[in-house]
Short mmCIF file of C-alpha atoms and ligand atoms in Angstrom, two decimals:
data_model
loop_
_atom_site.label_atom_id
_atom_site.label_comp_id
_atom_site.label_asym_id
_atom_site.label_seq_id
_atom_site.Cartn_x
_atom_site.Cartn_y
_atom_site.Cartn_z
CA MET A 256 17.00 3.55 14.70
CA ARG A 257 13.63 3.29 16.77
CA SER A 258 12.63 -0.09 17.63
CA PHE A 259 9.64 -1.79 15.90
CA LEU A 260 8.40 -3.54 18.98
CA GLY A 261 4.90 -2.71 19.67
CA ARG A 262 4.98 0.04 17.01
CA ASP A 263 1.90 1.06 15.15
CA ILE A 264 2.59 1.15 11.42
CA LEU A 265 0.24 4.09 10.47
CA SER A 266 1.78 6.27 8.00
CA LEU A 267 5.26 6.70 5.71
CA ARG A 268 5.48 10.33 6.65
CA ASP A 269 8.02 9.98 9.38
CA PHE A 270 9.51 6.49 8.38
CA GLU A 271 13.32 6.73 8.35
CA ARG A 272 15.69 5.73 5.57
CA ALA A 273 17.29 3.27 7.93
CA GLU A 274 13.88 1.61 8.77
CA TYR A 275 13.05 0.88 5.19
CA PHE A 276 16.21 -1.12 4.90
CA ARG A 277 15.51 -2.75 8.09
CA VAL A 278 12.17 -3.77 6.76
CA PHE A 279 13.51 -4.88 3.46
CA GLN A 280 16.28 -7.29 5.34
CA VAL A 281 13.51 -8.88 7.51
CA ALA A 282 11.66 -9.60 4.24
CA ASP A 283 14.50 -11.13 2.67
CA ASP A 284 15.12 -13.22 5.73
CA LEU A 285 11.54 -14.28 6.13
CA ALA A 286 10.90 -14.88 2.20
CA PRO A 287 11.87 -18.75 2.30
CA TYR A 288 8.67 -19.39 4.39
CA ALA A 289 6.55 -18.10 1.35
CA ARG A 290 9.02 -19.26 -1.23
CA ASN A 291 8.93 -22.76 -0.04
CA ARG A 292 5.29 -22.69 0.95
CA ARG A 293 6.04 -23.89 4.38
CA ASN A 294 4.53 -22.36 7.54
CA GLY A 295 6.98 -21.56 10.27
CA GLU A 296 6.38 -21.12 13.84
CA LEU A 297 7.86 -17.68 14.52
CA LEU A 298 4.63 -16.15 15.64
CA LYS A 299 2.80 -19.33 16.51
CA HIS A 300 1.76 -17.77 19.97
CA LYS A 301 0.27 -14.61 18.52
CA THR A 302 -2.95 -13.65 17.04
CA LEU A 303 -3.79 -11.14 14.27
CA VAL A 304 -7.05 -9.36 14.14
CA THR A 305 -8.14 -8.09 10.95
CA ALA A 306 -10.89 -5.24 10.94
CA PHE A 307 -11.47 -4.37 7.55
CA TYR A 308 -14.39 -1.63 7.06
CA GLN A 309 -13.80 -1.73 3.30
CA PRO A 310 -13.48 -4.17 0.65
CA SER A 311 -10.15 -5.66 -0.09
CA THR A 312 -8.51 -8.64 -2.06
CA ARG A 313 -5.02 -8.29 -1.70
CA THR A 314 -4.27 -6.35 1.52
CA ARG A 315 -6.43 -8.29 3.89
CA LEU A 316 -5.45 -11.86 2.35
CA ALA A 317 -1.73 -10.85 2.19
CA THR A 318 -1.60 -9.75 5.79
CA GLU A 319 -3.54 -12.97 6.85
CA ALA A 320 -1.45 -15.13 4.72
CA ALA A 321 1.72 -13.81 6.21
CA MET A 322 0.19 -14.50 9.74
CA HIS A 323 -0.52 -18.10 8.74
CA ARG A 324 2.94 -18.23 7.03
CA LEU A 325 4.76 -17.52 10.47
CA GLY A 326 2.52 -19.64 12.28
CA GLY A 327 0.10 -17.60 13.86
CA ARG A 328 -3.60 -17.15 14.39
CA VAL A 329 -5.99 -14.88 12.62
CA VAL A 330 -9.50 -13.51 13.62
CA GLY A 331 -11.49 -11.01 12.20
CA PHE A 332 -14.08 -9.45 9.90
CA SER A 333 -14.20 -8.36 6.15
CA ASP A 334 -17.80 -6.96 6.27
CA VAL A 335 -18.46 -4.25 8.47
CA LYS A 336 -22.34 -4.85 8.14
CA MET A 337 -21.95 -7.98 10.12
CA THR A 338 -20.57 -6.15 12.94
CA ARG A 339 -22.07 -3.47 15.37
CA ALA A 340 -20.21 -0.94 13.75
CA GLY A 341 -22.15 -1.39 10.78
CA ASP A 342 -25.59 -1.76 11.90
CA PHE A 343 -27.88 0.28 13.86
CA TYR A 344 -25.53 1.11 16.78
CA GLN A 345 -22.70 2.31 14.35
CA GLU A 346 -20.52 1.17 17.37
CA SER A 347 -17.28 3.92 17.68
CA ILE A 348 -13.90 2.96 16.86
CA LYS A 349 -12.96 3.38 20.26
CA ASP A 350 -15.49 1.03 21.85
CA THR A 351 -14.60 -1.60 19.18
CA VAL A 352 -10.85 -1.48 19.47
CA HIS A 353 -11.38 -1.82 23.26
CA MET A 354 -12.83 -5.24 22.43
CA LEU A 355 -10.42 -6.21 19.70
CA GLU A 356 -7.45 -5.52 21.67
CA TYR A 357 -8.17 -8.44 23.95
CA TYR A 358 -8.87 -10.80 20.87
CA GLY A 359 -5.31 -10.62 19.37
CA ASP A 360 -1.86 -9.11 19.62
CA VAL A 361 -1.76 -6.84 16.63
CA ILE A 362 -4.84 -5.22 14.72
CA ALA A 363 -4.65 -4.66 10.83
CA MET A 364 -7.32 -2.17 9.87
CA ARG A 365 -8.81 -0.77 6.70
CA HIS A 366 -11.19 1.94 7.12
CA PHE A 367 -13.06 4.39 4.93
CA GLN A 368 -12.37 7.38 7.17
CA GLN A 369 -8.85 9.00 6.97
CA GLY A 370 -7.35 8.80 10.22
CA ALA A 371 -9.65 5.73 11.78
CA PRO A 372 -6.54 3.51 12.07
CA ALA A 373 -4.62 6.50 13.95
CA GLU A 374 -7.67 6.88 16.18
CA ALA A 375 -7.65 3.18 16.79
CA ALA A 376 -4.15 3.10 17.97
CA ARG A 377 -5.16 5.74 20.64
CA TRP A 378 -7.12 3.26 22.18
CA ALA A 379 -5.27 0.01 21.58
CA SER A 380 -2.86 -1.59 23.94
CA VAL A 381 -1.55 -3.70 20.86
CA PRO A 382 0.08 -2.38 17.43
CA VAL A 383 -2.25 -1.00 14.61
CA ILE A 384 -1.45 -1.48 11.19
CA ASN A 385 -3.03 0.86 8.77
CA CYS A 386 -4.24 -1.14 5.70
CA GLY A 387 -5.62 1.97 3.98
CA ASP A 388 -7.66 4.70 5.36
CA GLY A 389 -9.93 6.50 3.04
CA TRP A 390 -7.72 8.74 0.83
CA GLY A 391 -5.23 9.11 3.45
CA GLU A 392 -2.41 6.49 3.29
CA HIS A 393 -1.46 2.81 2.57
CA PRO A 394 2.02 2.07 4.02
CA THR A 395 1.99 -1.60 3.67
CA GLN A 396 1.33 -1.44 -0.04
CA VAL A 397 3.94 1.36 -0.56
CA LEU A 398 6.43 -0.70 1.44
CA THR A 399 5.69 -3.71 -0.68
CA ASP A 400 6.10 -1.44 -3.80
CA LEU A 401 9.77 -0.05 -2.52
CA TYR A 402 10.71 -3.38 -1.61
CA THR A 403 9.69 -4.71 -4.97
CA THR A 404 11.66 -1.93 -6.87
CA TRP A 405 14.84 -2.40 -4.53
CA LYS A 406 14.68 -6.21 -5.41
CA GLU A 407 14.28 -5.78 -9.10
CA LEU A 408 16.53 -2.63 -9.65
CA GLY A 409 18.96 -2.94 -6.86
CA THR A 410 18.38 0.42 -5.53
CA LEU A 411 16.05 3.30 -4.81
CA ASP A 412 18.55 6.16 -4.87
CA GLY A 413 18.88 7.73 -8.13
CA LEU A 414 15.70 6.50 -9.72
CA LYS A 415 13.08 8.49 -11.60
CA VAL A 416 9.41 7.45 -10.89
CA LEU A 417 6.38 8.26 -13.13
CA LEU A 418 3.21 8.33 -10.91
CA VAL A 419 0.12 8.11 -12.97
CA GLY A 420 -3.62 8.14 -12.15
CA ASP A 421 -5.92 9.54 -9.22
CA MET A 422 -3.11 11.60 -6.97
CA ARG A 423 -5.86 11.63 -4.32
CA MET A 424 -4.97 8.14 -3.55
CA ARG A 425 -3.66 6.78 -0.58
CA THR A 426 -0.94 4.83 -2.42
CA MET A 427 0.16 8.10 -3.98
CA HIS A 428 0.42 9.89 -0.49
CA SER A 429 2.53 7.19 1.06
CA ILE A 430 4.85 6.88 -2.10
CA LEU A 431 5.37 10.79 -2.09
CA TYR A 432 6.18 10.75 1.59
CA ALA A 433 8.75 7.64 1.26
CA MET A 434 10.67 9.54 -1.53
CA SER A 435 11.99 12.01 0.90
CA GLN A 436 14.07 9.34 2.37
CA PHE A 437 15.80 8.60 -1.10
CA ASP A 438 17.47 10.44 -3.81
CA MET A 439 14.24 9.83 -5.88
CA GLU A 440 12.33 12.00 -8.23
CA ALA A 441 8.75 11.92 -9.35
CA PHE A 442 6.77 12.86 -12.31
CA VAL A 443 3.29 13.37 -11.56
CA VAL A 444 0.55 12.77 -14.02
CA SER A 445 -3.24 12.99 -13.44
CA PRO A 446 -6.54 14.53 -14.62
CA PRO A 447 -6.81 18.26 -13.00
CA GLU A 448 -9.60 17.12 -10.67
CA MET A 449 -7.54 14.37 -9.32
CA SER A 450 -4.39 16.46 -8.92
CA LEU A 451 -2.08 16.76 -5.60
CA LEU A 452 -3.92 18.94 -3.19
CA PRO A 453 -2.23 22.34 -2.28
CA GLU A 454 -1.78 21.37 1.26
CA PHE A 455 -0.07 18.17 0.36
CA LYS A 456 2.14 19.79 -2.08
CA ALA A 457 3.18 22.22 0.52
CA GLU A 458 4.10 19.47 2.82
CA LEU A 459 6.02 17.80 -0.05
CA ASP A 460 7.96 20.79 -0.36
CA ALA A 461 8.87 21.26 3.25
CA ARG A 462 10.10 17.60 2.84
CA SER A 463 12.23 18.33 -0.10
CA VAL A 464 10.46 15.97 -2.16
CA ARG A 465 11.24 16.32 -5.95
CA TYR A 466 8.16 16.23 -8.25
CA ARG A 467 7.07 17.74 -11.38
CA GLU A 468 3.61 17.65 -12.71
CA VAL A 469 3.20 16.79 -16.07
CA PRO A 470 -0.16 16.60 -18.49
CA ALA A 471 0.67 13.16 -19.93
CA ALA A 472 2.45 10.11 -19.34
CA ALA A 473 3.80 9.88 -22.99
CA ASP A 474 5.75 13.10 -22.05
CA VAL A 475 8.12 11.58 -19.63
CA VAL A 476 7.66 7.81 -19.79
CA GLY A 477 11.17 7.88 -21.49
CA GLU A 478 12.86 8.93 -18.53
CA ALA A 479 11.07 6.78 -16.04
CA ASP A 480 12.83 3.84 -14.19
CA VAL A 481 9.67 3.05 -12.36
CA ILE A 482 5.97 3.51 -13.69
CA TYR A 483 3.50 3.41 -10.58
CA MET A 484 -0.11 3.50 -11.62
CA GLU A 485 -3.63 3.87 -9.92
CA PRO A 486 -6.68 4.02 -12.09
CA VAL A 487 -8.54 7.30 -12.77
CA VAL A 488 -11.68 5.53 -12.93
CA GLN A 489 -12.13 4.93 -9.16
CA PRO A 490 -14.72 4.37 -6.59
CA ASP A 491 -15.30 6.99 -3.73
CA TYR A 492 -12.76 5.78 -1.07
CA THR A 493 -14.59 7.64 1.72
CA LYS A 494 -17.40 5.18 1.38
CA SER A 495 -17.63 1.77 3.28
CA ARG A 496 -18.72 0.27 -0.10
CA ASP A 497 -19.06 1.81 -3.61
CA GLU A 498 -21.18 -0.42 -5.95
CA ARG A 499 -20.81 -0.04 -9.70
CA ALA A 500 -24.06 1.56 -11.05
CA GLY A 501 -24.20 1.23 -14.85
CA GLU A 502 -21.44 2.17 -17.49
CA VAL A 503 -18.21 3.39 -16.11
CA GLY A 504 -16.15 5.72 -17.98
CA GLN A 505 -13.04 4.91 -19.99
CA THR A 506 -9.50 6.20 -19.08
CA PRO A 507 -8.16 9.17 -21.30
CA GLY A 508 -4.99 8.27 -23.11
CA ALA A 509 -2.86 10.49 -21.18
CA TYR A 510 -3.32 8.39 -17.93
CA ARG A 511 -2.88 4.88 -19.64
CA ILE A 512 0.37 2.73 -19.99
CA THR A 513 0.16 0.61 -23.13
CA ARG A 514 2.34 -1.88 -24.40
CA GLU A 515 2.86 0.33 -27.48
CA LEU A 516 3.85 3.30 -25.29
CA LEU A 517 6.45 1.31 -23.42
CA ARG A 518 7.64 -0.38 -26.84
CA ASP A 519 7.94 3.03 -28.38
CA LYS A 520 9.01 5.39 -25.69
CA GLY A 521 9.79 3.35 -22.65
CA LYS A 522 13.35 2.89 -20.98
CA ARG A 523 14.30 -0.53 -21.77
CA GLY A 524 15.01 -1.63 -18.03
CA ALA A 525 11.71 0.37 -16.77
CA ILE A 526 9.36 -1.45 -14.54
CA VAL A 527 5.58 -1.25 -14.15
CA LEU A 528 3.86 -1.31 -10.67
CA HIS A 529 0.29 -1.17 -10.09
CA SER A 530 -1.17 -1.61 -6.58
CA LEU A 531 -4.39 -3.21 -8.30
CA PRO A 532 -7.27 -3.57 -8.92
CA ARG A 533 -6.77 -2.04 -12.35
CA MET A 534 -9.27 -0.81 -14.92
CA ASP A 535 -8.47 -0.07 -18.47
CA GLU A 536 -5.48 2.23 -17.87
CA LEU A 537 -3.08 -0.79 -17.80
CA PRO A 538 -4.21 -3.21 -20.62
CA LEU A 539 -4.03 -6.80 -20.00
CA ASP A 540 -1.36 -7.35 -22.85
CA VAL A 541 1.31 -5.19 -20.70
CA ASP A 542 1.36 -8.28 -18.57
CA THR A 543 3.62 -10.07 -20.89
CA THR A 544 5.96 -7.58 -21.37
CA ARG A 545 9.54 -7.77 -19.67
CA HIS A 546 8.37 -4.35 -17.70
CA ALA A 547 5.52 -5.91 -15.61
CA ARG A 548 6.18 -6.27 -11.90
CA TYR A 549 2.73 -6.32 -10.55
CA TRP A 550 2.27 -10.02 -10.21
CA ILE A 551 5.91 -10.34 -8.33
CA GLU A 552 4.34 -7.83 -5.97
CA ALA A 553 1.55 -10.55 -5.00
CA PHE A 554 4.37 -12.55 -3.61
CA ASN A 555 6.17 -9.59 -2.16
CA GLY A 556 3.13 -8.49 -0.64
CA VAL A 557 2.98 -11.53 1.72
CA VAL A 558 6.62 -11.33 2.49
CA MET A 559 6.34 -7.59 3.46
CA ARG A 560 3.53 -8.21 5.97
CA MET A 561 5.49 -11.02 7.37
CA ALA A 562 8.43 -8.55 8.13
CA LEU A 563 6.11 -6.15 9.51
CA LEU A 564 4.07 -8.57 11.75
CA ALA A 565 7.28 -10.14 13.03
CA LEU A 566 8.70 -6.66 13.85
CA VAL A 567 5.95 -5.08 15.68
CA LEU A 568 5.46 -8.28 17.74
CA GLY A 569 9.03 -8.71 18.64
CA ALA A 570 9.76 -12.00 17.10
CA VAL A 571 12.78 -10.12 15.36
CA GLU A 572 14.52 -6.99 16.41
N1 LIG B 278 -3.59 -3.08 -3.40
C1 LIG B 278 -4.81 -3.03 -2.65
O1 LIG B 278 -4.86 -2.23 -1.50
O2 LIG B 278 -5.61 -3.88 -2.93
P1 LIG B 278 -6.78 -4.51 -2.22
O3 LIG B 278 -7.87 -3.35 -2.17
O4 LIG B 278 -7.51 -5.67 -3.05
O5 LIG B 278 -6.66 -4.89 -0.80
#
């Protein structure tokens, strides 16, 4: 297995099976810090730089919380308009990163341009963690999703996963790449205008990822062990910021997972994951079903980022 020391976490495209389990193991080892709400000292000599060019609640704060839990320091920005990249100068990623690399020991970046964290990694002498790039990928979220599934169901192999929502989403790309490393099968449900792109499907085929496109969630929900959701009422992820203008649309029934659907057709032990935030595709009353696992993901999201920070900074092998 490749060492994680100094490594960029940009994509799950080439993440290897053993590496998932190593990350899960480290997450388990570090979880007591978060569970006991006690900050440790593992990274007390290290500083995280967060560079968020797009809004975030979970990813930025979970990554920052993870650094605090391990005793590290955090500097960064969450509003690009207050930096030189977001004003008259439109400062380039290269120039920005040449500054940031001296302000800390690891950079966590979210950007509206696909590939921006990879571009940052070309110029940074410290590891770069992709916290979501345009429609590209969202590796730390999907590592959290897979870790949650593994904890809840005890395995990843042999599972059938129903993917519902906008298949242009970065989470959907990362999870489908990850499936190449496990004996998993996906049902893919999305509106036609949000379906998997032909070039991405060709890549999945080349990687022997098993998936089948299906018109409606109700058609296959009875076979799914894991239901993984994204909205279809979405902002434009290629924009730095997409404000809501007036009324937003409603999610068609084919792309909603309701309490009634789970009751009438769902597998007894199926779990529902959602990267959040949600719209109306996942009604609030699903929260109190036995299927909901998206709040456990809030905890696991911190633990996963603790594992990744500890690994890339060499605090654990
Ligand atoms: N899951 C996720 O990426 O959420 P945020 O946009 O709030 O970070």
